[in-house]
mmCIF file of C-alpha atoms in Angstrom:
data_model
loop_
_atom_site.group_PDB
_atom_site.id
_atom_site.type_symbol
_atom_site.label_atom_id
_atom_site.label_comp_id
_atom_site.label_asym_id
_atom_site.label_seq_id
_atom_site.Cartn_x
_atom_site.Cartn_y
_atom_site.Cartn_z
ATOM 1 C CA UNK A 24 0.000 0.000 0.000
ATOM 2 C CA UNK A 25 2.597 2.326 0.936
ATOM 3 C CA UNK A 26 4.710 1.900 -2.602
ATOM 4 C CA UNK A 27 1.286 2.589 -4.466
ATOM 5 C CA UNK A 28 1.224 5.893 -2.257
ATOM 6 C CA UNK A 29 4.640 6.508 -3.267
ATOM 7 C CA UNK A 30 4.040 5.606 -7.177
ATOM 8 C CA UNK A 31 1.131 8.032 -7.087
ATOM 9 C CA UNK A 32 2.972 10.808 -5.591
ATOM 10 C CA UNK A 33 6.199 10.231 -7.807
ATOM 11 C CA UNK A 34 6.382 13.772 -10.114
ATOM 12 C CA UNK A 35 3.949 15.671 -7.644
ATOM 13 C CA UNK A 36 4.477 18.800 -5.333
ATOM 14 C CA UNK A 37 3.423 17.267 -2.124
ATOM 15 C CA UNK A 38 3.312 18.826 1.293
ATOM 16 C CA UNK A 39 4.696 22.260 1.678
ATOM 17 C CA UNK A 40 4.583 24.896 4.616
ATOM 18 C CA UNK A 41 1.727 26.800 2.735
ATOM 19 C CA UNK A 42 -0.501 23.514 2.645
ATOM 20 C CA UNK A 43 0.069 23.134 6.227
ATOM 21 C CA UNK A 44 -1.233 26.888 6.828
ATOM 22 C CA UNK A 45 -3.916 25.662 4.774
ATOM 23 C CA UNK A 46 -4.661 23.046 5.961
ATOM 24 C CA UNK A 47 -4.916 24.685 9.539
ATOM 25 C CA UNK A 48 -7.017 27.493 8.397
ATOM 26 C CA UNK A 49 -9.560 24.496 6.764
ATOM 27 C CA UNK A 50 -9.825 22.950 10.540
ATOM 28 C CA UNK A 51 -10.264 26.034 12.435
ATOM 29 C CA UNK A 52 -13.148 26.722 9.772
ATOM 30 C CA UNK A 53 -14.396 23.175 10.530
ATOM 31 C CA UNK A 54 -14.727 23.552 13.472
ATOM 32 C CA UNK A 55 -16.447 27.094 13.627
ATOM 33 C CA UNK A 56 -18.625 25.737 11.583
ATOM 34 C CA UNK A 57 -20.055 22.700 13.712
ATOM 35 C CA UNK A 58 -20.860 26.174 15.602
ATOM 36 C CA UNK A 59 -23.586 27.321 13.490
ATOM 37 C CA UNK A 60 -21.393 29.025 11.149
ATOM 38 C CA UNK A 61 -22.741 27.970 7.366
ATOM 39 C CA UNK A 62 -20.562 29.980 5.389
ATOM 40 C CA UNK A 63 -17.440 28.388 7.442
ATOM 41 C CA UNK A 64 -18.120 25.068 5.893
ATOM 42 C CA UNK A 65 -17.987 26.355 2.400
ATOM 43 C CA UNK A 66 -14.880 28.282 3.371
ATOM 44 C CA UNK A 67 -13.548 25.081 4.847
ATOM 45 C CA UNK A 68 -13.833 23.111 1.969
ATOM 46 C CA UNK A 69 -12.686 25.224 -0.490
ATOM 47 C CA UNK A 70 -9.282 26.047 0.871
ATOM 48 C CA UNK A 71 -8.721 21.920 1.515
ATOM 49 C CA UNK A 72 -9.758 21.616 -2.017
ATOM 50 C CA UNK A 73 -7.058 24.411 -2.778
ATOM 51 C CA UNK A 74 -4.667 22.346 -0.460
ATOM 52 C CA UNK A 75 -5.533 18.972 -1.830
ATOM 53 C CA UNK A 76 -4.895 20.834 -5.460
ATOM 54 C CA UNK A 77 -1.898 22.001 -4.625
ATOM 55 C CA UNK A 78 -0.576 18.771 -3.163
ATOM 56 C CA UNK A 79 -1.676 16.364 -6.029
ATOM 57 C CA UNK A 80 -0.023 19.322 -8.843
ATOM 58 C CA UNK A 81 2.807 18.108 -11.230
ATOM 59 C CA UNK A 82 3.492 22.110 -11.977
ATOM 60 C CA UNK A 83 6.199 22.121 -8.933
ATOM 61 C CA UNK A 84 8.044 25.365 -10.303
ATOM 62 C CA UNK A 85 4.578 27.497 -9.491
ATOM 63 C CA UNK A 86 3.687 25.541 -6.310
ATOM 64 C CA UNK A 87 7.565 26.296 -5.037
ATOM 65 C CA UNK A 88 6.798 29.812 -6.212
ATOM 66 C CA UNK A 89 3.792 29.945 -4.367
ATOM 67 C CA UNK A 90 5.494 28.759 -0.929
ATOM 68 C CA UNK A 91 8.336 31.271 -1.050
ATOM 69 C CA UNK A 92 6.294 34.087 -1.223
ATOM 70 C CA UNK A 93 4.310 32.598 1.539
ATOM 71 C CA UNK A 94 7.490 32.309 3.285
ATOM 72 C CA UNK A 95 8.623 36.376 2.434
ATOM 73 C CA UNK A 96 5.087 37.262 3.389
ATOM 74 C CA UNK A 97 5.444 34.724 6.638
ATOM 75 C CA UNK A 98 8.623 36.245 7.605
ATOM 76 C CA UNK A 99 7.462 39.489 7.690
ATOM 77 C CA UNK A 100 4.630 39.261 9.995
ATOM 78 C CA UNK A 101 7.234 37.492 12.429
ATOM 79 C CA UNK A 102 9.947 40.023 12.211
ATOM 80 C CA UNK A 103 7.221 42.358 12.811
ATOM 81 C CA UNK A 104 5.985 40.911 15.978
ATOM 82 C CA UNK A 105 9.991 39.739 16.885
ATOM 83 C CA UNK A 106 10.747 43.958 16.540
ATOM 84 C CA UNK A 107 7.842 44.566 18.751
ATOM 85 C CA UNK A 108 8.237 41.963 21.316
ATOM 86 C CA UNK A 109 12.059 43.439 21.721
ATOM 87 C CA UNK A 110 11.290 47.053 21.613
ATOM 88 C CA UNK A 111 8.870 45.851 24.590
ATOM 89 C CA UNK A 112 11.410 44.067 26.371
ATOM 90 C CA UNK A 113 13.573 47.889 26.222
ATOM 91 C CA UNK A 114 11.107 49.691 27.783
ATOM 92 C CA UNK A 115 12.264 49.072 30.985
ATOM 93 C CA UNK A 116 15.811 50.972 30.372
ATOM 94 C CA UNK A 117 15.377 52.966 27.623
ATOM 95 C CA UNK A 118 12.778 55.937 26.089
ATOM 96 C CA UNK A 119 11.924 55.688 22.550
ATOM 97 C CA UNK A 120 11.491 58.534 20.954
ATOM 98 C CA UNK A 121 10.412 59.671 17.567
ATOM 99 C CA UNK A 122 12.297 62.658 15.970
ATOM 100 C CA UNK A 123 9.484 65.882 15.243
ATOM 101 C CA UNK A 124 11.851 66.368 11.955
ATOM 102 C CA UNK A 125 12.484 62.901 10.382
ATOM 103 C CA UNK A 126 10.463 60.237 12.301
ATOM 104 C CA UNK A 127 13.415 58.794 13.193
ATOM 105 C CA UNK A 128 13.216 56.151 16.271
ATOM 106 C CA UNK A 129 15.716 57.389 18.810
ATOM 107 C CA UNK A 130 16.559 55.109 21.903
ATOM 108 C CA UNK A 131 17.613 56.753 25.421
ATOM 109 C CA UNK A 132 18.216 55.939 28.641
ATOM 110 C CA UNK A 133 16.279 56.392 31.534
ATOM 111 C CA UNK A 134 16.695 58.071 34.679
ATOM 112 C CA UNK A 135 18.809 61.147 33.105
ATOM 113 C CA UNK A 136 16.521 63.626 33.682
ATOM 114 C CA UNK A 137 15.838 66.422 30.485
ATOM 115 C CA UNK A 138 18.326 65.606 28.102
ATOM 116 C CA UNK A 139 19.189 67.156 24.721
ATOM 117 C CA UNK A 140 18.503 64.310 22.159
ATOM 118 C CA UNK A 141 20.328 64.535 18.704
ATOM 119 C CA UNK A 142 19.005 63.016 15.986
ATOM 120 C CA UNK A 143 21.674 60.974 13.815
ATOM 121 C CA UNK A 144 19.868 60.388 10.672
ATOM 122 C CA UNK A 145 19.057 64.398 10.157
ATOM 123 C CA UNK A 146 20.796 66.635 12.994
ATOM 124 C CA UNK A 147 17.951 67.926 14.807
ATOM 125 C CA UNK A 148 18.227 68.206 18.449
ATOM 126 C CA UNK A 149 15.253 68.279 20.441
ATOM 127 C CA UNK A 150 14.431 67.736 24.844
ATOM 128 C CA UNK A 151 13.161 65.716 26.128
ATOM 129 C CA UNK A 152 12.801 63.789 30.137
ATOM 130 C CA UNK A 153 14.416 60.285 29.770
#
């Protein structure tokens, strides 16, 4: 059984980290669903059919294509939260500040009292109370 499996996969995409997202989003649909949720079903089943597609698909260039920018988009929503979880984890020592002239994030430290704060990127100085 398992070397018919393997025949009938030979020369397809199989299992990438965008089916698995997929595949996850299908369940947690499913299971809203069994909630009263109608229009979950239908959302359910369509993106395991896109899943199943994309698993059983000989075109592996586009389905590889497909992953990576899953993966780019991926990776930015993670660096996103990974820059906010350590700007969080700073708070504690240092101000951040936004320069009025450029926008530019400027980190200080605390307990310094009012400080004159230079920007790098532009040259504007500005006070503030660290």
């Amino acid at each position: 059984m398992r070397e018919k499996l393997q025949r009938f996969m030979w020369g397809r995409y199989g299992n990438d980290n965008l089916n698995q997202f997929l595949l996850a989003v299908a369940f947690v649909s499913l299971i809203i669903s069994f909630f009263g949720g109608g229009l979950f079903y239908l959302i359910a089943t369509v993106v395991m059919g896109a899943a199943y597609f994309r698993m059983f698909s000989r075109n592996i260039s586009r389905r590889s294509a497909e992953n990576q920018q899953f993966l780019k988009q991926k990776m930015k929503v993670l660096g996103f939260f990974a820059k906010k979880k350590r700007e969080w984890g700073q708070r504690r020592v240092y101000h951040i500040y936004r320069c009025p002239n450029c926008r530019q994030k400027i980190r200080v430290p605390r307990g310094r009292g009012r400080i004159a704060i230079s920007c790098r990127k532009c040259g504007n100085e500005f006070v503030k109370k660290s």
